[in-house]
């Protein structure tokens, strides 16, 4: 594996609402190497999408990026001008959205929406661009792309559209692709196809990928490393198979337990008790303490910092304060 | 008392106080309502009482201009009628008509909308066709047509403006009924022997109240403008009961000789009144429409 | 496609049929038109004679069928006042009205679209607030009063612009137009601006609201993630989406302007069909009123039809079938 492509340090993003300030990202640290595939997992409302938009600086008022650094190839994106950011968006870092039907402009043809990316970020001539569009569409598995160029989004199925979105994301050969719940809006039957396609094209293009999902099952087959988010913080991070087979943080355990498993006969599916706390009134201590089966008095008092916990692993939990912990 | 306290502490009231615009709008509206209710007791003249008019007082400019008199604060018209008194009485006619037409339209429209949405089928299709066709014609023109056929008169104006006004209410209410109709509790209520029409009504009306409030507020302003326009064209209120619009028309002939106040001042009052209503309506729409939040 | 057009045409005919029914029967309640045409000292016999010659002695429903039959042949009767065929009276005055409405539409669009887009793109800037406040003010103004104020300032006080009439005209396709002469253009300014103000304000507010709605949508954020600049975002991505619902509304507004042209033409003594209507109402010239209403209804129905067709062209999601 190569050098660090993206280093996020102490990133805080807040939303100033009528009722108070929501700390959507409360100081996250994350490192991504070149060509690495990272999973970002957590419940909805945990700040995963905000993290994605913060990297691209697409946070709109009343939201703002309060502090931190986002180093992309060593340069801080938060210090860049808006014009510089525009050249980075799409060109170096591109995004795949959750619902392709709403992510594509309903009034522009497929051709125009891919072409826009090429016109913005490459110096190709019209003919070369057309060639490139056709090869991109073929690459994402759309047969007879010539016949589909003039079509509008509403004429495609959800799975096909997500392929188009992937083609758009790949068009300018980005170094990093952020996929925000790319399969959630799709039929279960096509989810696996899309995931496999994404894995293939990302490797092919030599890009890194951040895969945002609430579904640990999605992460398990695809990513090398995974970071688990809860209430705007990363609570556990490590190699995917280790995290899944021996989770350290009680929240990760809870997430894993609530996945139905084949062959394992169980009665009621266990769930994490309690509710995600109100982000306006986060407790002083560990945000998960109120729902945690193993919470102690200390957990209510002080928030645990991220600490190394084994080879390539980190977690933010008082239970693992002393390095490697019992299972 | 408890309800009032709750209201004063609500988010709605918080926004209301913060939005100076909304405060300004309601101050204007309250001022005009008070004027319409109590103004006639305070002004110097009853402009309809022809005996109180003296021709020697004709065309007095407003008091702050040269030749103006304190007795005629806003000047006087060609019959020596005090403009301030005329405007106060005119406001009364304009505002009462606006509120009356709004109330009648709202009542008719809501009933039709409830019925069409609940009954469905042919009745619904027919009623909504009427609404569609009527909405594709400008309200002003339809009202102009009705008034030209039946002649001037307050009650005719009331009927004409209600005839063009009910459709928007009907459409809104019907939409809300349709949204609610398919839900399971309606079927459930039928099973336990409740009248489904009553159930629909009881559940739909609270849902549309906020929309209706917004529509109604803006509607009052529109009625006042339409009435003024019709009166200006000579097909609105009768000459004996001049609304603000008719006052503007009366002053038009002498405008070119520099006597501007007879036309301009009543127009100012229409504008301020409607502006106040629209300010309030705008605030209410932003505040009550959850889609925009 | 053709089936759709055919069905639409039949709908239009049905609407016009209903309009003719309503107009005819409502107008027939408006007093005895015979008294309008006979001299004041006419004898009962002369009155009966005139009634027969106008066909007003027959039952109402027969009168209606005669009316519709004549209507299909383009004959709408003769004016009691002008003693001329009313179809000629109305169509003669149509270009003047269309010219004024056209100028007003143009003016409204040229101001409303950029101002609305700006107010949506920068909702919190001072200029946006001023635009929105001004537009709310604009919808609160009685248009006849605006006309009066404009006349008072620009014609009476400053003497800059003429206050009435069409001014000089020049023939184009056999029709006189004001906008082809400098004098005519000067005459057009005040009426057009007066007529445009209300529509401008409403249109501006609608465009802003639609833009705000569109700018919140996912595809706008996706376009930003592609690196699209904010100007391209507004004009290439958002505006077209925002304008689609505006198109329907725009048709209604043009109709509304034709209706309000009656007011503007009355103020500015503009010799169009709206002024003809108001004069005819005041003179109880029933055939002219009926003719005006039928012609204008046909225009509205036509505008709605055109808007429907335009809609299907700009929105690929709609399939005519």
mmCIF file of C-alpha atoms in Angstrom, chain B:
data_model
loop_
_atom_site.group_PDB
_atom_site.id
_atom_site.type_symbol
_atom_site.label_atom_id
_atom_site.label_comp_id
_atom_site.label_asym_id
_atom_site.label_seq_id
_atom_site.Cartn_x
_atom_site.Cartn_y
_atom_site.Cartn_z
ATOM 1 C CA UNK B 1 -54.921 31.505 30.460
ATOM 2 C CA UNK B 2 -52.800 28.397 30.217
ATOM 3 C CA UNK B 3 -53.339 28.318 26.471
ATOM 4 C CA UNK B 4 -52.265 31.944 26.214
ATOM 5 C CA UNK B 5 -49.144 31.239 28.197
ATOM 6 C CA UNK B 6 -48.332 28.304 25.991
ATOM 7 C CA UNK B 7 -48.866 30.441 22.926
ATOM 8 C CA UNK B 8 -46.543 33.148 24.252
ATOM 9 C CA UNK B 9 -43.808 30.611 24.832
ATOM 10 C CA UNK B 10 -44.248 28.787 21.516
ATOM 11 C CA UNK B 11 -41.785 28.760 18.660
ATOM 12 C CA UNK B 12 -44.436 30.406 16.486
ATOM 13 C CA UNK B 13 -44.646 33.400 18.772
ATOM 14 C CA UNK B 14 -40.876 33.529 19.091
ATOM 15 C CA UNK B 15 -40.516 33.801 15.314
ATOM 16 C CA UNK B 16 -43.363 36.259 15.204
ATOM 17 C CA UNK B 17 -41.637 38.634 17.580
ATOM 18 C CA UNK B 18 -38.318 38.252 15.817
ATOM 19 C CA UNK B 19 -39.818 38.976 12.406
ATOM 20 C CA UNK B 20 -40.324 42.713 12.523
ATOM 21 C CA UNK B 21 -42.091 42.385 9.206
ATOM 22 C CA UNK B 22 -44.831 40.250 10.689
ATOM 23 C CA UNK B 23 -45.248 42.695 13.549
ATOM 24 C CA UNK B 24 -45.475 45.601 11.110
ATOM 25 C CA UNK B 25 -48.072 43.713 9.054
ATOM 26 C CA UNK B 26 -50.272 42.990 12.024
ATOM 27 C CA UNK B 27 -49.976 46.542 13.343
ATOM 28 C CA UNK B 28 -51.216 47.805 9.980
ATOM 29 C CA UNK B 29 -54.052 45.301 9.850
ATOM 30 C CA UNK B 30 -55.159 45.999 13.422
ATOM 31 C CA UNK B 31 -55.021 49.738 12.749
ATOM 32 C CA UNK B 32 -57.307 49.362 9.737
ATOM 33 C CA UNK B 33 -59.714 47.089 11.571
ATOM 34 C CA UNK B 34 -59.989 49.636 14.387
ATOM 35 C CA UNK B 35 -60.436 52.396 11.825
ATOM 36 C CA UNK B 36 -63.220 50.493 10.127
ATOM 37 C CA UNK B 37 -64.950 49.743 13.434
ATOM 38 C CA UNK B 38 -64.567 53.001 15.327
ATOM 39 C CA UNK B 39 -63.319 55.519 12.752
ATOM 40 C CA UNK B 40 -66.789 56.847 11.891
ATOM 41 C CA UNK B 41 -67.163 57.956 15.524
ATOM 42 C CA UNK B 42 -64.017 60.062 15.360
ATOM 43 C CA UNK B 43 -63.975 61.714 11.952
ATOM 44 C CA UNK B 44 -65.433 65.227 11.501
ATOM 45 C CA UNK B 45 -68.064 64.418 8.871
ATOM 46 C CA UNK B 46 -70.510 61.805 7.753
ATOM 47 C CA UNK B 47 -69.656 61.939 4.058
ATOM 48 C CA UNK B 48 -73.021 60.426 3.074
ATOM 49 C CA UNK B 49 -74.955 63.185 4.743
ATOM 50 C CA UNK B 50 -75.230 65.638 1.873
ATOM 51 C CA UNK B 51 -76.544 68.399 4.134
ATOM 52 C CA UNK B 52 -73.248 68.613 5.946
ATOM 53 C CA UNK B 53 -71.378 69.368 2.712
ATOM 54 C CA UNK B 54 -70.775 72.903 1.563
ATOM 55 C CA UNK B 55 -69.547 73.671 -1.907
ATOM 56 C CA UNK B 56 -67.397 76.522 -0.689
ATOM 57 C CA UNK B 57 -65.176 73.870 0.885
ATOM 58 C CA UNK B 58 -64.552 72.121 -2.432
ATOM 59 C CA UNK B 59 -61.000 71.200 -3.520
ATOM 60 C CA UNK B 60 -59.259 72.132 -0.295
ATOM 61 C CA UNK B 61 -55.736 70.731 -0.360
ATOM 62 C CA UNK B 62 -54.424 68.653 2.570
ATOM 63 C CA UNK B 63 -53.727 70.635 5.744
ATOM 64 C CA UNK B 64 -49.939 70.630 5.334
ATOM 65 C CA UNK B 65 -50.118 72.360 1.943
ATOM 66 C CA UNK B 66 -50.681 76.013 1.249
ATOM 67 C CA UNK B 67 -54.373 76.846 1.488
ATOM 68 C CA UNK B 68 -55.109 73.772 3.544
ATOM 69 C CA UNK B 69 -57.258 73.866 6.660
ATOM 70 C CA UNK B 70 -56.958 71.852 9.830
ATOM 71 C CA UNK B 71 -60.621 70.924 9.529
ATOM 72 C CA UNK B 72 -59.809 69.114 6.276
ATOM 73 C CA UNK B 73 -56.711 67.198 7.280
ATOM 74 C CA UNK B 74 -56.432 65.336 3.984
ATOM 75 C CA UNK B 75 -58.167 67.933 1.861
ATOM 76 C CA UNK B 76 -61.623 67.799 0.300
ATOM 77 C CA UNK B 77 -63.246 66.740 -2.967
ATOM 78 C CA UNK B 78 -65.388 68.538 -5.528
ATOM 79 C CA UNK B 79 -68.438 68.588 -3.259
ATOM 80 C CA UNK B 80 -66.539 69.867 -0.258
ATOM 81 C CA UNK B 81 -66.470 66.402 1.301
ATOM 82 C CA UNK B 82 -63.715 65.867 3.843
ATOM 83 C CA UNK B 83 -61.256 63.298 2.381
ATOM 84 C CA UNK B 84 -60.332 61.843 5.750
ATOM 85 C CA UNK B 85 -63.964 61.103 6.522
ATOM 86 C CA UNK B 86 -64.476 59.710 3.040
ATOM 87 C CA UNK B 87 -61.447 57.493 3.379
ATOM 88 C CA UNK B 88 -62.507 56.170 6.784
ATOM 89 C CA UNK B 89 -65.965 55.286 5.515
ATOM 90 C CA UNK B 90 -64.420 53.855 2.342
ATOM 91 C CA UNK B 91 -62.037 51.701 4.369
ATOM 92 C CA UNK B 92 -65.027 50.350 6.230
ATOM 93 C CA UNK B 93 -66.715 49.286 3.005
ATOM 94 C CA UNK B 94 -63.544 47.826 1.496
ATOM 95 C CA UNK B 95 -62.530 45.914 4.602
ATOM 96 C CA UNK B 96 -65.981 44.595 5.468
ATOM 97 C CA UNK B 97 -66.462 43.441 1.916
ATOM 98 C CA UNK B 98 -63.015 41.811 1.906
ATOM 99 C CA UNK B 99 -63.608 39.905 5.136
ATOM 100 C CA UNK B 100 -67.203 39.048 4.255
ATOM 101 C CA UNK B 101 -66.322 37.659 0.834
ATOM 102 C CA UNK B 102 -63.433 35.714 2.334
ATOM 103 C CA UNK B 103 -65.663 34.157 4.991
ATOM 104 C CA UNK B 104 -68.381 33.251 2.516
ATOM 105 C CA UNK B 105 -65.909 31.846 -0.027
ATOM 106 C CA UNK B 106 -64.162 29.855 2.658
ATOM 107 C CA UNK B 107 -67.428 28.378 3.877
ATOM 108 C CA UNK B 108 -68.734 27.490 0.419
ATOM 109 C CA UNK B 109 -65.360 26.257 -0.803
ATOM 110 C CA UNK B 110 -64.762 24.089 2.248
ATOM 111 C CA UNK B 111 -68.190 22.464 2.035
ATOM 112 C CA UNK B 112 -67.838 21.808 -1.694
ATOM 113 C CA UNK B 113 -64.300 20.504 -1.231
ATOM 114 C CA UNK B 114 -65.344 18.167 1.571
ATOM 115 C CA UNK B 115 -68.261 16.884 -0.427
ATOM 116 C CA UNK B 116 -66.320 16.437 -3.686
ATOM 117 C CA UNK B 117 -63.423 14.705 -1.988
ATOM 118 C CA UNK B 118 -65.661 12.474 0.073
ATOM 119 C CA UNK B 119 -68.255 11.596 -2.556
ATOM 120 C CA UNK B 120 -65.728 11.060 -5.343
ATOM 121 C CA UNK B 121 -66.988 9.706 -8.646
ATOM 122 C CA UNK B 122 -69.071 11.848 -10.942
ATOM 123 C CA UNK B 123 -69.888 14.575 -8.444
ATOM 124 C CA UNK B 124 -66.207 15.033 -7.767
ATOM 125 C CA UNK B 125 -65.291 15.074 -11.448
ATOM 126 C CA UNK B 126 -67.988 17.598 -12.260
ATOM 127 C CA UNK B 127 -67.154 19.927 -9.387
ATOM 128 C CA UNK B 128 -63.443 19.818 -10.097
ATOM 129 C CA UNK B 129 -64.025 20.483 -13.786
ATOM 130 C CA UNK B 130 -65.887 23.624 -12.760
ATOM 131 C CA UNK B 131 -63.020 24.595 -10.492
ATOM 132 C CA UNK B 132 -60.421 23.941 -13.214
ATOM 133 C CA UNK B 133 -62.258 25.892 -15.868
ATOM 134 C CA UNK B 134 -62.931 28.771 -13.543
ATOM 135 C CA UNK B 135 -59.325 28.891 -12.425
ATOM 136 C CA UNK B 136 -58.205 29.111 -16.040
ATOM 137 C CA UNK B 137 -60.118 32.372 -16.366
ATOM 138 C CA UNK B 138 -58.851 35.460 -14.539
ATOM 139 C CA UNK B 139 -60.979 36.166 -11.466
ATOM 140 C CA UNK B 140 -61.075 39.849 -12.338
ATOM 141 C CA UNK B 141 -62.658 39.152 -15.706
ATOM 142 C CA UNK B 142 -65.265 36.759 -14.341
ATOM 143 C CA UNK B 143 -66.209 39.274 -11.667
ATOM 144 C CA UNK B 144 -66.294 42.045 -14.263
ATOM 145 C CA UNK B 145 -68.618 39.942 -16.386
ATOM 146 C CA UNK B 146 -70.989 39.173 -13.514
ATOM 147 C CA UNK B 147 -71.062 42.793 -12.380
ATOM 148 C CA UNK B 148 -71.644 44.074 -15.896
ATOM 149 C CA UNK B 149 -74.627 41.774 -16.175
ATOM 150 C CA UNK B 150 -76.220 42.582 -12.833
ATOM 151 C CA UNK B 151 -75.168 46.165 -12.273
ATOM 152 C CA UNK B 152 -73.630 47.979 -9.330
ATOM 153 C CA UNK B 153 -74.400 47.201 -5.730
ATOM 154 C CA UNK B 154 -72.702 46.014 -2.565
ATOM 155 C CA UNK B 155 -74.666 42.785 -2.318
ATOM 156 C CA UNK B 156 -74.094 42.019 -5.999
ATOM 157 C CA UNK B 157 -70.391 42.660 -5.540
ATOM 158 C CA UNK B 158 -70.432 40.334 -2.561
ATOM 159 C CA UNK B 159 -72.070 37.562 -4.583
ATOM 160 C CA UNK B 160 -69.845 38.098 -7.632
ATOM 161 C CA UNK B 161 -66.615 38.041 -5.620
ATOM 162 C CA UNK B 162 -67.735 34.986 -3.657
ATOM 163 C CA UNK B 163 -68.570 33.214 -6.901
ATOM 164 C CA UNK B 164 -64.999 33.680 -8.096
ATOM 165 C CA UNK B 165 -63.425 33.164 -4.667
ATOM 166 C CA UNK B 166 -64.648 29.777 -3.449
ATOM 167 C CA UNK B 167 -62.717 27.659 -5.950
ATOM 168 C CA UNK B 168 -59.287 27.870 -4.364
ATOM 169 C CA UNK B 169 -60.669 26.756 -1.006
ATOM 170 C CA UNK B 170 -62.551 23.890 -2.603
ATOM 171 C CA UNK B 171 -59.451 22.627 -4.351
ATOM 172 C CA UNK B 172 -57.302 22.745 -1.218
ATOM 173 C CA UNK B 173 -59.865 21.022 0.984
ATOM 174 C CA UNK B 174 -60.614 18.361 -1.601
ATOM 175 C CA UNK B 175 -56.923 17.573 -1.910
ATOM 176 C CA UNK B 176 -56.688 17.123 1.845
ATOM 177 C CA UNK B 177 -59.756 14.878 1.907
ATOM 178 C CA UNK B 178 -58.327 12.671 -0.826
ATOM 179 C CA UNK B 179 -55.060 12.347 1.056
ATOM 180 C CA UNK B 180 -56.929 11.244 4.165
ATOM 181 C CA UNK B 181 -59.629 9.126 2.570
ATOM 182 C CA UNK B 182 -57.537 6.109 1.747
ATOM 183 C CA UNK B 183 -56.244 5.710 5.262
ATOM 184 C CA UNK B 184 -57.225 2.750 7.332
ATOM 185 C CA UNK B 185 -58.811 4.520 10.240
ATOM 186 C CA UNK B 186 -61.554 5.738 7.933
ATOM 187 C CA UNK B 187 -62.462 2.137 7.134
ATOM 188 C CA UNK B 188 -62.121 1.250 10.766
ATOM 189 C CA UNK B 189 -64.530 3.999 11.763
ATOM 190 C CA UNK B 190 -67.063 2.609 9.325
ATOM 191 C CA UNK B 191 -66.783 -0.774 10.991
ATOM 192 C CA UNK B 192 -67.678 0.632 14.381
ATOM 193 C CA UNK B 193 -70.634 2.474 12.912
ATOM 194 C CA UNK B 194 -69.387 6.052 12.777
ATOM 195 C CA UNK B 195 -70.385 8.148 9.819
ATOM 196 C CA UNK B 196 -67.309 8.150 7.603
ATOM 197 C CA UNK B 197 -68.194 11.611 6.324
ATOM 198 C CA UNK B 198 -68.055 13.015 9.827
ATOM 199 C CA UNK B 199 -64.809 11.191 10.522
ATOM 200 C CA UNK B 200 -63.223 12.523 7.363
ATOM 201 C CA UNK B 201 -64.414 16.014 8.196
ATOM 202 C CA UNK B 202 -63.142 15.855 11.727
ATOM 203 C CA UNK B 203 -59.712 14.662 10.637
ATOM 204 C CA UNK B 204 -59.335 16.689 7.495
ATOM 205 C CA UNK B 205 -60.327 20.088 8.776
ATOM 206 C CA UNK B 206 -57.572 20.380 11.391
ATOM 207 C CA UNK B 207 -55.061 19.349 8.723
ATOM 208 C CA UNK B 208 -56.065 22.058 6.302
ATOM 209 C CA UNK B 209 -56.697 24.840 8.788
ATOM 210 C CA UNK B 210 -53.205 26.236 8.414
ATOM 211 C CA UNK B 211 -53.403 26.213 4.611
ATOM 212 C CA UNK B 212 -56.822 27.801 4.775
ATOM 213 C CA UNK B 213 -55.588 30.526 7.098
ATOM 214 C CA UNK B 214 -52.848 31.434 4.637
ATOM 215 C CA UNK B 215 -55.182 31.351 1.642
ATOM 216 C CA UNK B 216 -57.800 33.366 3.499
ATOM 217 C CA UNK B 217 -55.382 36.071 4.586
ATOM 218 C CA UNK B 218 -54.098 36.645 1.085
ATOM 219 C CA UNK B 219 -57.625 36.322 -0.276
ATOM 220 C CA UNK B 220 -58.831 39.280 1.803
ATOM 221 C CA UNK B 221 -56.138 41.445 0.214
ATOM 222 C CA UNK B 222 -57.064 40.222 -3.251
ATOM 223 C CA UNK B 223 -60.765 40.864 -2.717
ATOM 224 C CA UNK B 224 -60.011 44.409 -1.636
ATOM 225 C CA UNK B 225 -57.886 44.977 -4.740
ATOM 226 C CA UNK B 226 -60.445 43.415 -7.080
ATOM 227 C CA UNK B 227 -63.277 45.391 -5.519
ATOM 228 C CA UNK B 228 -61.270 48.606 -5.881
ATOM 229 C CA UNK B 229 -60.539 47.797 -9.523
ATOM 230 C CA UNK B 230 -64.171 47.021 -10.326
ATOM 231 C CA UNK B 231 -65.304 50.173 -8.578
ATOM 232 C CA UNK B 232 -62.693 52.113 -10.512
ATOM 233 C CA UNK B 233 -64.138 50.728 -13.753
ATOM 234 C CA UNK B 234 -67.570 51.862 -12.628
ATOM 235 C CA UNK B 235 -69.108 48.431 -12.072
ATOM 236 C CA UNK B 236 -68.423 48.003 -8.364
ATOM 237 C CA UNK B 237 -69.964 49.756 -5.404
ATOM 238 C CA UNK B 238 -72.747 52.312 -6.030
ATOM 239 C CA UNK B 239 -71.882 56.019 -6.029
ATOM 240 C CA UNK B 240 -73.737 56.469 -2.765
ATOM 241 C CA UNK B 241 -71.441 54.085 -0.914
ATOM 242 C CA UNK B 242 -67.964 54.941 -2.170
ATOM 243 C CA UNK B 243 -65.244 52.438 -1.379
ATOM 244 C CA UNK B 244 -61.589 53.428 -1.601
ATOM 245 C CA UNK B 245 -61.462 52.393 -5.254
ATOM 246 C CA UNK B 246 -64.363 54.617 -6.199
ATOM 247 C CA UNK B 247 -62.743 57.552 -4.386
ATOM 248 C CA UNK B 248 -59.667 57.117 -6.592
ATOM 249 C CA UNK B 249 -61.852 57.126 -9.679
ATOM 250 C CA UNK B 250 -63.669 60.269 -8.559
ATOM 251 C CA UNK B 251 -60.394 62.137 -8.299
ATOM 252 C CA UNK B 252 -59.068 61.054 -11.670
ATOM 253 C CA UNK B 253 -60.807 63.779 -13.679
ATOM 254 C CA UNK B 254 -59.197 66.623 -11.759
ATOM 255 C CA UNK B 255 -55.771 64.969 -11.576
ATOM 256 C CA UNK B 256 -54.559 66.812 -14.641
ATOM 257 C CA UNK B 257 -55.304 70.172 -13.066
ATOM 258 C CA UNK B 258 -52.914 69.317 -10.262
ATOM 259 C CA UNK B 259 -55.535 68.298 -7.693
ATOM 260 C CA UNK B 260 -53.853 65.037 -6.894
ATOM 261 C CA UNK B 261 -54.943 64.282 -3.348
ATOM 262 C CA UNK B 262 -58.463 63.112 -4.171
ATOM 263 C CA UNK B 263 -57.061 60.277 -6.263
ATOM 264 C CA UNK B 264 -53.727 59.592 -4.657
ATOM 265 C CA UNK B 265 -54.608 59.508 -0.964
ATOM 266 C CA UNK B 266 -57.358 56.856 -1.029
ATOM 267 C CA UNK B 267 -55.048 54.769 -3.227
ATOM 268 C CA UNK B 268 -52.359 55.091 -0.572
ATOM 269 C CA UNK B 269 -54.744 53.653 1.977
ATOM 270 C CA UNK B 270 -55.635 50.693 -0.252
ATOM 271 C CA UNK B 271 -51.968 50.038 -0.802
ATOM 272 C CA UNK B 272 -50.996 50.206 2.870
ATOM 273 C CA UNK B 273 -53.929 48.040 3.910
ATOM 274 C CA UNK B 274 -53.274 45.355 1.293
ATOM 275 C CA UNK B 275 -49.544 45.511 1.933
ATOM 276 C CA UNK B 276 -50.154 44.916 5.639
ATOM 277 C CA UNK B 277 -52.380 41.961 4.880
ATOM 278 C CA UNK B 278 -49.829 40.507 2.466
ATOM 279 C CA UNK B 279 -46.995 40.959 4.964
ATOM 280 C CA UNK B 280 -49.002 38.965 7.458
ATOM 281 C CA UNK B 281 -49.961 36.360 4.849
ATOM 282 C CA UNK B 282 -46.361 35.980 3.748
ATOM 283 C CA UNK B 283 -45.187 35.451 7.294
ATOM 284 C CA UNK B 284 -47.966 32.957 7.991
ATOM 285 C CA UNK B 285 -47.148 30.983 4.867
ATOM 286 C CA UNK B 286 -43.473 30.741 5.711
ATOM 287 C CA UNK B 287 -44.257 29.844 9.278
ATOM 288 C CA UNK B 288 -47.152 27.443 8.824
ATOM 289 C CA UNK B 289 -45.920 25.628 5.746
ATOM 290 C CA UNK B 290 -43.688 22.893 7.098
ATOM 291 C CA UNK B 291 -42.402 22.113 3.633
ATOM 292 C CA UNK B 292 -40.489 25.369 3.525
ATOM 293 C CA UNK B 293 -38.825 25.026 6.896
#
